[in-house]
PDB file of C-alpha atoms and ligand atoms in Angstrom:
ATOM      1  CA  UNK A   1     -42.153  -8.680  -3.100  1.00  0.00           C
ATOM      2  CA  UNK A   2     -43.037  -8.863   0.721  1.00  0.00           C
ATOM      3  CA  UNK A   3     -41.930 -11.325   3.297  1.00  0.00           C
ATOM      4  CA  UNK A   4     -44.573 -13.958   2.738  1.00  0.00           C
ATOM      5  CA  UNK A   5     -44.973 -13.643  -0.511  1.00  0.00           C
ATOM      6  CA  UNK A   6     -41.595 -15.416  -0.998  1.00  0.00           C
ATOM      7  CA  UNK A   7     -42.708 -18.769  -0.996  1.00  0.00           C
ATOM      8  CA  UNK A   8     -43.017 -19.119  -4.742  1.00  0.00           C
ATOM      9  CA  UNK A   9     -40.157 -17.575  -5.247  1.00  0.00           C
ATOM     10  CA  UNK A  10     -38.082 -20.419  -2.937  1.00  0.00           C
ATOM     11  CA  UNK A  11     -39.918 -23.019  -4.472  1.00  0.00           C
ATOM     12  CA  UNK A  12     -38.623 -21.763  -7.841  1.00  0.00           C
ATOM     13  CA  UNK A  13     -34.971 -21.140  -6.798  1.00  0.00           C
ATOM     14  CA  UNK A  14     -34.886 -24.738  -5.410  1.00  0.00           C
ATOM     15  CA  UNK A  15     -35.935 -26.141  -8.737  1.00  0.00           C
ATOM     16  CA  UNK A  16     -33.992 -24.451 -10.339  1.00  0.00           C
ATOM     17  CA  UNK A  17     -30.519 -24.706  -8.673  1.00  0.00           C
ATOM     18  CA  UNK A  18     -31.274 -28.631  -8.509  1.00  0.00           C
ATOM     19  CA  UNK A  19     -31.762 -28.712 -12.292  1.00  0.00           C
ATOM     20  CA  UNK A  20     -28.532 -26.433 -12.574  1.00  0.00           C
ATOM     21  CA  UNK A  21     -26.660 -28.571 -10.543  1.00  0.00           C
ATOM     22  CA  UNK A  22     -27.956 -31.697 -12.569  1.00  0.00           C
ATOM     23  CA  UNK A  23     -27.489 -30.408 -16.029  1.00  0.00           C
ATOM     24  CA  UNK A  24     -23.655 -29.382 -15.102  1.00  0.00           C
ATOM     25  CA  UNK A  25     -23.233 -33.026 -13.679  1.00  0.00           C
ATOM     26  CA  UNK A  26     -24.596 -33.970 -17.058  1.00  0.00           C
ATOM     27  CA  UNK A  27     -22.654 -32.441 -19.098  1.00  0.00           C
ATOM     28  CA  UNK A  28     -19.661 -32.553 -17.389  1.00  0.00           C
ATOM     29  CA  UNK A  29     -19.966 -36.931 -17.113  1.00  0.00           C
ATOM     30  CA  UNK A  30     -21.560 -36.565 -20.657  1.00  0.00           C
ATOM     31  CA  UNK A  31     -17.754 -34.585 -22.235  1.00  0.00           C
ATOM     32  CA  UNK A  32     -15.568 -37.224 -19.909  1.00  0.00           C
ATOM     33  CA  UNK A  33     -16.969 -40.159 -21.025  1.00  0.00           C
ATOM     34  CA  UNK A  34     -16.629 -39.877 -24.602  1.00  0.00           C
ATOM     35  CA  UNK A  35     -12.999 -37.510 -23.828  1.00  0.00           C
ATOM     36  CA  UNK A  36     -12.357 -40.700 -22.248  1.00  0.00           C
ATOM     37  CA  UNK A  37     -13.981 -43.309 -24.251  1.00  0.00           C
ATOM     38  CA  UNK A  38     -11.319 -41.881 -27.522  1.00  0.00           C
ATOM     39  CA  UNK A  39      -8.233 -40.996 -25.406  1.00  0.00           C
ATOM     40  CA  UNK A  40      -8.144 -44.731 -23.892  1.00  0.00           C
ATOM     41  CA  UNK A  41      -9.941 -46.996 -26.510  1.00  0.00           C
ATOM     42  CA  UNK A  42      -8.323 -50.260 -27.080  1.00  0.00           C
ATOM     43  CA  UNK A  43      -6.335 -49.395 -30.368  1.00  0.00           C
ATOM     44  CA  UNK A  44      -4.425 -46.970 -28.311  1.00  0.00           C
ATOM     45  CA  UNK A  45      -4.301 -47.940 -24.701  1.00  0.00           C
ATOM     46  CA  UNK A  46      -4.207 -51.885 -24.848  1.00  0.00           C
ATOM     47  CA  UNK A  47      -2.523 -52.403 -21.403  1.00  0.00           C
ATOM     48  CA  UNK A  48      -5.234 -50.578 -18.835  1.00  0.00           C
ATOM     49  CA  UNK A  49      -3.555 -49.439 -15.544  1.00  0.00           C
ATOM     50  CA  UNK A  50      -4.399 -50.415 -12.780  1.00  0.00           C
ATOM     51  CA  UNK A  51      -4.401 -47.320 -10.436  1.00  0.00           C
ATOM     52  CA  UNK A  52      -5.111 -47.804  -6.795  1.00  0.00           C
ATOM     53  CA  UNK A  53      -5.757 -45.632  -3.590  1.00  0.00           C
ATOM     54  CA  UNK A  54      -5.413 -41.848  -4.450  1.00  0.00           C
ATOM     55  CA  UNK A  55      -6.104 -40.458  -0.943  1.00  0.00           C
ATOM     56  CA  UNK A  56      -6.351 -36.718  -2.449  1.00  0.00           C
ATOM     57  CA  UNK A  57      -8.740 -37.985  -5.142  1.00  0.00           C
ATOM     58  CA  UNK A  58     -10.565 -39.814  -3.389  1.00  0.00           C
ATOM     59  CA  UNK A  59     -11.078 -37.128  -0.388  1.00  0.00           C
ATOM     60  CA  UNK A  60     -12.256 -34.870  -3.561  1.00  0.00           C
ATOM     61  CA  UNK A  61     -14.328 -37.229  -4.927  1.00  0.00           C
ATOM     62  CA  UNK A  62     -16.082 -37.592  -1.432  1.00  0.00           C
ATOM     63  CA  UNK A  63     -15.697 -34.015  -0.380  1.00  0.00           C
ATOM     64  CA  UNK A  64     -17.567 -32.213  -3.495  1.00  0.00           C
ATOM     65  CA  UNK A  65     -20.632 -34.272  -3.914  1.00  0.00           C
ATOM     66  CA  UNK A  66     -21.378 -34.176  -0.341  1.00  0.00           C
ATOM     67  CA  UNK A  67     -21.287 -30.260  -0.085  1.00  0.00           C
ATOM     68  CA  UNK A  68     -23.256 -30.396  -3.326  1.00  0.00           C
ATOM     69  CA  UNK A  69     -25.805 -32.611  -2.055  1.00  0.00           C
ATOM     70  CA  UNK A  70     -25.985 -31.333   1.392  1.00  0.00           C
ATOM     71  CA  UNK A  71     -27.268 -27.547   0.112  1.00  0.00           C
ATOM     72  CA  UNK A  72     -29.618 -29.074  -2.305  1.00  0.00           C
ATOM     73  CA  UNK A  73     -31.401 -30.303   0.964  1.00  0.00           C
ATOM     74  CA  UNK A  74     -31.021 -27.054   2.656  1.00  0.00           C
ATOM     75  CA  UNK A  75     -32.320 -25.201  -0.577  1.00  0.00           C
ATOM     76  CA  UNK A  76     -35.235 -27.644  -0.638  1.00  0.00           C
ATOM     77  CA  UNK A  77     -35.569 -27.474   3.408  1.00  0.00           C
ATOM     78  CA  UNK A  78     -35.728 -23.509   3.401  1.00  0.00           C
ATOM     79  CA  UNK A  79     -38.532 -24.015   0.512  1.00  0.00           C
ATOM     80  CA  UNK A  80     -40.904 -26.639   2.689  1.00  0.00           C
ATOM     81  CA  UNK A  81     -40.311 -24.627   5.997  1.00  0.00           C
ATOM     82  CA  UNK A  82     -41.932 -21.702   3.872  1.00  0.00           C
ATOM     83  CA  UNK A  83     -44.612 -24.098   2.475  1.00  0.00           C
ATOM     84  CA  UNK A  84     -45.318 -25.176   6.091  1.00  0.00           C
ATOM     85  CA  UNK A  85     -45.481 -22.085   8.333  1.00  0.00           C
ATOM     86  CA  UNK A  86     -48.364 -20.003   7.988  1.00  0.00           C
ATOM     87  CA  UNK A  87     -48.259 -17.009   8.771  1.00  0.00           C
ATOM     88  CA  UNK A  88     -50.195 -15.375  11.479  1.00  0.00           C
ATOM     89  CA  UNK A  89     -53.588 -13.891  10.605  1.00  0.00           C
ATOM     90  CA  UNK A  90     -54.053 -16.312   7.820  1.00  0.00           C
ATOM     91  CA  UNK A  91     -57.691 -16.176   6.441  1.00  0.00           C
ATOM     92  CA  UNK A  92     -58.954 -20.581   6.900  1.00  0.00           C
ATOM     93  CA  UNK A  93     -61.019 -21.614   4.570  1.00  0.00           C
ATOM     94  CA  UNK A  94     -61.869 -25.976   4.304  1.00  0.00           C
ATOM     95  CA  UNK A  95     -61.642 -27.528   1.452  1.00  0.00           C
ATOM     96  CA  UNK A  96     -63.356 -31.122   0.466  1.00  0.00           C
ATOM     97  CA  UNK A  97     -62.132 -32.962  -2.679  1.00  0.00           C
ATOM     98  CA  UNK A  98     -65.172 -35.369  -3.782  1.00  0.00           C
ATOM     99  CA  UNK A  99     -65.170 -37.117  -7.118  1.00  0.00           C
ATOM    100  CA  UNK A 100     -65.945 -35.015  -9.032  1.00  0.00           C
ATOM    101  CA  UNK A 101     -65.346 -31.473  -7.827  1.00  0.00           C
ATOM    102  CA  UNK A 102     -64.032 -29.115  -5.041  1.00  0.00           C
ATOM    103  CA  UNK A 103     -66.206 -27.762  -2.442  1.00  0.00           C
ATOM    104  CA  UNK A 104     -64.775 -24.430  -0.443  1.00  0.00           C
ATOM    105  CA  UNK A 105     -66.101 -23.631   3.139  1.00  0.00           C
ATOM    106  CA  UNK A 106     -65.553 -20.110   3.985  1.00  0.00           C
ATOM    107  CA  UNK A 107     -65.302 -18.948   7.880  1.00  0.00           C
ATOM    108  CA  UNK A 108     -68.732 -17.860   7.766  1.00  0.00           C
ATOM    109  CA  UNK A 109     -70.353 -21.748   6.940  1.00  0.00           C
ATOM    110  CA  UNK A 110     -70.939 -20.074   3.276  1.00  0.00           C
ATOM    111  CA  UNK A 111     -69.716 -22.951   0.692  1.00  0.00           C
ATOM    112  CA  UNK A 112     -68.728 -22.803  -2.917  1.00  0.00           C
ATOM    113  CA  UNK A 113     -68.136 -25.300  -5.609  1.00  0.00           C
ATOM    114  CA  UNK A 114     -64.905 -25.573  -8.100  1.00  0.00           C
ATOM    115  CA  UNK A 115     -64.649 -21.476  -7.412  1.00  0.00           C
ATOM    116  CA  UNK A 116     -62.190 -20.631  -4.514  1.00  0.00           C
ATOM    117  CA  UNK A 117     -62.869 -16.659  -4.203  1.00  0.00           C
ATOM    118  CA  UNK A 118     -60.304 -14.923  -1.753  1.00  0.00           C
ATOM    119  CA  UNK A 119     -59.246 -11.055  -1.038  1.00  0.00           C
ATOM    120  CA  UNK A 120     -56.268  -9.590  -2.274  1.00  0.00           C
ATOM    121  CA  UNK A 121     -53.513  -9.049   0.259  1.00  0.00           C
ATOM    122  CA  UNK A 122     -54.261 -12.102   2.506  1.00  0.00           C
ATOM    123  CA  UNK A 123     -52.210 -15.418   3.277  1.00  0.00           C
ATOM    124  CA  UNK A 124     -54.675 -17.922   2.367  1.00  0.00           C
ATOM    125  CA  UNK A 125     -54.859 -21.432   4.416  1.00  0.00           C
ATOM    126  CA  UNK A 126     -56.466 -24.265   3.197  1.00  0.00           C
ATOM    127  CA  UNK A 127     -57.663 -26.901   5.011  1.00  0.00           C
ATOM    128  CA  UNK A 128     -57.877 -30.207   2.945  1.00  0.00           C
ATOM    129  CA  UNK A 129     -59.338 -33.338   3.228  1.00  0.00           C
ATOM    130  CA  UNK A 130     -61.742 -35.851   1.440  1.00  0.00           C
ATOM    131  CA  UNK A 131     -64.836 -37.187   1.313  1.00  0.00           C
ATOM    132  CA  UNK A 132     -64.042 -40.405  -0.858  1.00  0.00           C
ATOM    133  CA  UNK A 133     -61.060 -41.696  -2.661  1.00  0.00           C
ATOM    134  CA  UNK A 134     -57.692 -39.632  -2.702  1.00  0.00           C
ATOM    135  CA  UNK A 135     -57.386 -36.354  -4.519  1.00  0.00           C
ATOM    136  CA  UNK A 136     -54.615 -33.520  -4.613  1.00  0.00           C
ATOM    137  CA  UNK A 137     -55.155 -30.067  -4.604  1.00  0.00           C
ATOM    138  CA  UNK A 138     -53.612 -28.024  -7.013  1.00  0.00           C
ATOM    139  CA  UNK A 139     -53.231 -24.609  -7.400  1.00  0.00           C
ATOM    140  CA  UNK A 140     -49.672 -23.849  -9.418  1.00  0.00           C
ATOM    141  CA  UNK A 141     -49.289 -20.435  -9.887  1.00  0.00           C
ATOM    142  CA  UNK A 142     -48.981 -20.198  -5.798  1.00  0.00           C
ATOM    143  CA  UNK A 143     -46.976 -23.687  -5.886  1.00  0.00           C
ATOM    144  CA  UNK A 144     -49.493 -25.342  -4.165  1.00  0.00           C
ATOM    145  CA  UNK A 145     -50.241 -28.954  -4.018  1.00  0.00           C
ATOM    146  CA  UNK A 146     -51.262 -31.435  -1.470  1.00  0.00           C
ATOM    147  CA  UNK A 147     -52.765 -34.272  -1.034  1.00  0.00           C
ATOM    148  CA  UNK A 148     -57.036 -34.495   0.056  1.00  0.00           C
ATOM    149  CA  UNK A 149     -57.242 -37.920   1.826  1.00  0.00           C
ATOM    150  CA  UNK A 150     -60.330 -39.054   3.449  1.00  0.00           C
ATOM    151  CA  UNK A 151     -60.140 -39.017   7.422  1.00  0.00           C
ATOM    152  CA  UNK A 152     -57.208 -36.617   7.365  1.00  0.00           C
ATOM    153  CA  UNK A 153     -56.829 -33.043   7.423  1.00  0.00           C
ATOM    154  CA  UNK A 154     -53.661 -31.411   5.572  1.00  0.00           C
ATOM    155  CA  UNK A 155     -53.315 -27.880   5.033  1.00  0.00           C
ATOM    156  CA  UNK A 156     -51.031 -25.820   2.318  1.00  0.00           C
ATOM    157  CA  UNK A 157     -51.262 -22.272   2.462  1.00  0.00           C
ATOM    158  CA  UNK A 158     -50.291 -19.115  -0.297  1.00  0.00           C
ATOM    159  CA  UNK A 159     -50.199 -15.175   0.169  1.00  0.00           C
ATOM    160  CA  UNK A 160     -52.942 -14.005  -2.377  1.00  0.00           C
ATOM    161  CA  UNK A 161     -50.766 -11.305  -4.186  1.00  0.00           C
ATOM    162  CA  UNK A 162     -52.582 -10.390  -7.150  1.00  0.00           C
ATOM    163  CA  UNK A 163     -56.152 -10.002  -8.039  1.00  0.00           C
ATOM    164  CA  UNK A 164     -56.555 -12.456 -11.026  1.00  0.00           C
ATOM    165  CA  UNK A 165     -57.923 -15.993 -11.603  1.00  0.00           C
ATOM    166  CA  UNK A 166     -55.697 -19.158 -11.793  1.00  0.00           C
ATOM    167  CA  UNK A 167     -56.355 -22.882 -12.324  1.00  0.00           C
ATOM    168  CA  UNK A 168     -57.229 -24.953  -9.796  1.00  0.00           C
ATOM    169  CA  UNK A 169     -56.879 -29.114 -10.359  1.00  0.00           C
ATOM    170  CA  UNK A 170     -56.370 -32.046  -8.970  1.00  0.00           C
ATOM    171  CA  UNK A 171     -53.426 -33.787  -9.529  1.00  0.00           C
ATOM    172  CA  UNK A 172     -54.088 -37.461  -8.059  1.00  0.00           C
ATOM    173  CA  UNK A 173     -56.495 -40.129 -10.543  1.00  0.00           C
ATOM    174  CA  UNK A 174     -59.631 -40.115  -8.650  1.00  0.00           C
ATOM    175  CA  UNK A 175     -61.609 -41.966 -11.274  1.00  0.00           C
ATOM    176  CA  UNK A 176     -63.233 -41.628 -14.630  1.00  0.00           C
ATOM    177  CA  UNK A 177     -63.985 -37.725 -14.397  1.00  0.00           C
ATOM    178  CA  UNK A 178     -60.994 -36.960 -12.334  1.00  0.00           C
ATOM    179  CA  UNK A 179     -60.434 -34.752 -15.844  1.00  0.00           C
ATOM    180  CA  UNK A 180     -62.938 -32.722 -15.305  1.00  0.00           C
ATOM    181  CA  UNK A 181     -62.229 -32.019 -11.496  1.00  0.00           C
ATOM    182  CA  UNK A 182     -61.036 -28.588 -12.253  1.00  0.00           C
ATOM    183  CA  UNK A 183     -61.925 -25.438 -10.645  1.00  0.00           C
ATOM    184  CA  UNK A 184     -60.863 -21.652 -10.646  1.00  0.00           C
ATOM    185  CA  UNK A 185     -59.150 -19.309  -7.808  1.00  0.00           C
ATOM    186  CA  UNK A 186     -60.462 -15.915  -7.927  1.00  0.00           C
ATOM    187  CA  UNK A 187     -58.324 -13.687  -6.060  1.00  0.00           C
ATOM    188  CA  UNK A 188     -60.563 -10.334  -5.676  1.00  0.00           C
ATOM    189  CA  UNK A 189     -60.623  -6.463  -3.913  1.00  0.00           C
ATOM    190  CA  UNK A 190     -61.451  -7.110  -0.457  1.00  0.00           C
ATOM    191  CA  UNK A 191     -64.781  -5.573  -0.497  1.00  0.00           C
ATOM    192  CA  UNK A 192     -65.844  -7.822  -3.507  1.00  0.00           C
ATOM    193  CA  UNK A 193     -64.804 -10.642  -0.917  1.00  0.00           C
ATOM    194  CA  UNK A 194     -66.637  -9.067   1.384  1.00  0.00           C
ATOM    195  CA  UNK A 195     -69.680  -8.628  -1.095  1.00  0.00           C
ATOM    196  CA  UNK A 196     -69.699 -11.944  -1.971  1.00  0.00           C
ATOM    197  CA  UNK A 197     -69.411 -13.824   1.091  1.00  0.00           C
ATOM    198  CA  UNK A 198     -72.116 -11.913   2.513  1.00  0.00           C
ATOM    199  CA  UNK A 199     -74.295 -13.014  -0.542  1.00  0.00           C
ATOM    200  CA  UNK A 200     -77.233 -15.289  -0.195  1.00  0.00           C
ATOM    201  CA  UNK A 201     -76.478 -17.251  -3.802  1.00  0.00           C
TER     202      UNK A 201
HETATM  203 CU1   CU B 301     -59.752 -35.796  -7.777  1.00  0.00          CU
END
């Protein structure tokens, strides 16, 4: 993996340390509360205590959860600064979401429809808007997905790694055939770009 191609990957390693960190909270609450549920039923502990003000537990208590919490944001922060900063040299390419389908506009004015065709070995920005209601462009393999809203332009971006073809969607209801508002990314050999977007079709 190169530089820029890391993107997924710290999209993937924030999900995943946030769902780590949730399932051991889980867990861990799930154990103590039925440990403690038995150990202090009524049968067996009719007089509760009444415990109050345990500076060190309480500092703890405080302490943990706040370090916990505060690297889940810088997890997720490292992952949307590498969402968010394109890098230089990026190949633009617009891209309209209209119910029902997603038109591409390549540098050279040449347009395509539900088929997003891009060479290998290039970071890829898209720049998204709508000509209707609100859509969201989709594209998970590269952990894309943003939203296409009339009279604004967003942008996402990915580093076109492998020559393959992956879904493209949108992921916002749009309306009765939002269904069917699916498309395909077809990463190629630059000079089958090149072929193509030369191509009177
Ligand atoms: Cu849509």
């Amino acid at each position: 993996m190169n530089g820029i191609t890391d993107t997924v990957e710290q999209v993937d390693t924030a999900f995943l340390y946030i769902l780590g960190i949730s399932l051991v909270l889980l867990i861990l609450v799930t154990l103590l509360m039925i440990y403690f549920a038995i150990r202090f039923r009524r049968s067996r502990n009719p007089e509760p205590s009444d415990i109050r003000g345990n500076w060190l537990l309480e500092t703890v208590w405080t302490v943990i959860p706040t370090i916990l919490v505060l690297s889940m944001f810088y997890v997720g922060w490292q992952s949307y600064l590498g969402l968010r900063n394109v890098p230089a040299g990026a190949i633009e390419i617009d891209v309209i979401g209209q119910q029902f389908s997603w038109i591409f506009i390549y540098p050279n004015e040449k347009a395509s429809e539900d088929e997003l065709i891009v060479p290998r070995g290039s970071p890829i920005k898209l720049n998204v808007t709508s000509e209707d209601v609100n859509h969201s462009l989709f594209i998970p393999a590269f952990r894309v997905k943003i939203d296409a809203v009339m009279g604004l332009e967003s942008y996402a971006w990915f580093f076109a790694d492998e020559v393959g073809e992956y879904d493209v969607l949108c992921a916002e209801y749009c309306g009765v055939s939002h269904a069917d508002m699916t498309g395909v990314l077809r990463i190629v050999e630059e000079p089958e770009y090149r072929a193509w977007l030369l191509s009177e079709d």
